[in-house]
Amino acid sequence: MTSIYLNRRTAPHVTTLVVATATGALALNVFLPSLPAMARYFEADYGLVQLAVSLYLASTAVIQLLIGPASDRFGRRPVMLLSFAIFIAATVAAIVAPTIEFLLACRIFQAFAAAGMVLSRAIVRDTVSAEMAASRIGYITMGMTLVPMIGPAIGGVLDELYGWKATFGLTLAFGILAFAIVYLDLGETNRNRSASLGAQFRAYPELLRSRLFWGYALTATFTSGLFFAFLGGAPYAASVLFGMSPSAYGFYFAGLGLGYMFGNFISGRYTARVGIIRMMLIGNAISFVAVLVALALFALGIVHPLALFVPAAFATVGNGFTLPSANSGVVSVKPSLSGSASGLGGALQIGCGAAFSALAGLLLSPQTGVYPLLLIMLVSAIAAIAASLYVMIVSRSGGASRP
């Protein structure tokens, strides 16, 4: 289907899906350099303020369970627009939050930005084949990575110049822009709507009985878990263990975005040729080796931010290889349930991410150094490799029509 920009009668332009997907990612990480400043502003413990990350992730997991089936029943466009409207209202409320508890409540409703990520995958699957979907998702993810890549860097500068609320102001402006572009460009791509919302929820057991769905979903879950663990622990490591400023952390974090973007570029270019299972295995192997290198550097006494951030950047290269293929597999197991599959698979990813993020933030201390964070990332990488191998075994035993 040919795309004509800002024409709802054609398939949405790739930039529309990029902006929609990037909104939730920006809301997740743009304020990370400001977490210590927010703790001081609200006179709250860092562990409580860090819930702004893990609670957002947990809420995203739950909301995705609703967004996917709702889009299969009512259509992608109305669900996307309503979700972004809720996100905008919650961001305005967060800016004027009088207490940390109020701000955390706002973060729950900001999680409706997950519609951009969930529905963009379903929209791609509405219009192209499974193999093409992996490439398209790779390109979309590569493009949208630019926003969260530079987000912490910009957020760190805004925090130092104007305070932590400026980062939420940036998020608000981006959310309004996303709503406008989606409204003008996104037509309805779901041509086979389900008869009722209840029917979509009753479809979940069918997905849960699919071994292939579990293989793809767990691959994506543990691959994402590695990154979310880093999100939960890196701000503390940067501020307390390395004494970095918010802006310095933001610029170091940009390296992870570059790594992820490169991985997505390779995925978009070569997945159709290599195959989604092989691409997942290659990506997870890269991430595993990268975390091992970081552990080795700190074990040798090289205690420096580069010893953490450079291997982490290579780990995100591996994530960029793996996630487009894994997510394409998730929505392709049952094409008629692509919205529900995307929501359920996304909920598993983000729910695991929330747990890993909270665990990393909880275990780090000046006494432990970065080891708890790196060990969580290592376990996640090993589990992702195991899940990818499971997909290969199920496929070869006749559980899928594609190698």
Short mmCIF file of C-alpha atoms in Angstrom, two decimals, residues 214-227 276-289 291 315 318-323 325-326 349 352 356 375-393:
data_model
loop_
_atom_site.label_atom_id
_atom_site.label_comp_id
_atom_site.label_asym_id
_atom_site.label_seq_id
_atom_site.Cartn_x
_atom_site.Cartn_y
_atom_site.Cartn_z
CA TRP A 214 6.10 -17.86 23.98
CA GLY A 215 9.47 -18.33 22.33
CA TYR A 216 9.32 -15.03 20.47
CA ALA A 217 7.75 -13.17 23.39
CA LEU A 218 10.34 -14.40 25.92
CA THR A 219 13.16 -13.58 23.52
CA ALA A 220 11.88 -10.01 23.30
CA THR A 221 11.19 -9.92 27.04
CA PHE A 222 14.67 -10.86 28.21
CA THR A 223 16.36 -8.84 25.48
CA SER A 224 14.44 -5.79 26.68
CA GLY A 225 15.11 -6.74 30.30
CA LEU A 226 18.84 -6.19 29.80
CA PHE A 227 18.24 -2.61 28.68
CA ILE A 276 14.47 -13.67 11.96
CA ILE A 277 15.64 -16.58 14.14
CA ARG A 278 19.29 -16.28 13.14
CA MET A 279 19.11 -12.52 13.59
CA MET A 280 17.79 -12.99 17.14
CA LEU A 281 20.58 -15.40 18.03
CA ILE A 282 23.30 -13.16 16.61
CA GLY A 283 21.96 -10.16 18.49
CA ASN A 284 21.70 -11.95 21.82
CA ALA A 285 25.23 -13.33 21.46
CA ILE A 286 26.56 -9.80 20.92
CA SER A 287 24.78 -8.55 24.05
CA PHE A 288 26.05 -11.47 26.13
CA VAL A 289 29.67 -10.87 25.13
CA VAL A 291 28.17 -7.63 29.35
CA ALA A 315 24.84 -4.61 24.16
CA GLY A 318 22.66 -6.69 19.95
CA ASN A 319 19.24 -5.52 21.13
CA GLY A 320 18.82 -3.72 17.82
CA PHE A 321 19.52 -6.97 15.98
CA THR A 322 17.11 -9.01 18.11
CA LEU A 323 14.03 -6.96 18.96
CA SER A 325 12.74 -9.92 14.60
CA ALA A 326 11.34 -11.05 17.95
CA GLN A 349 8.45 -7.19 27.87
CA CYS A 352 9.83 -7.88 33.08
CA PHE A 356 14.58 -5.66 36.33
CA LEU A 375 24.88 -9.50 36.84
CA ILE A 376 21.20 -8.77 36.21
CA MET A 377 22.07 -7.80 32.63
CA LEU A 378 24.09 -11.00 32.21
CA VAL A 379 21.26 -13.24 33.45
CA SER A 380 18.87 -11.48 31.10
CA ALA A 381 21.21 -12.02 28.13
CA ILE A 382 21.55 -15.74 28.91
CA ALA A 383 17.77 -16.13 29.20
CA ALA A 384 17.29 -14.35 25.86
CA ILE A 385 19.69 -16.76 24.15
CA ALA A 386 17.81 -19.71 25.65
CA ALA A 387 14.48 -18.35 24.41
CA SER A 388 15.87 -17.83 20.89
CA LEU A 389 17.16 -21.40 20.83
CA TYR A 390 13.70 -22.56 21.92
CA VAL A 391 12.17 -20.76 18.92
CA MET A 392 14.65 -22.56 16.65
CA ILE A 393 13.79 -25.96 18.16
#
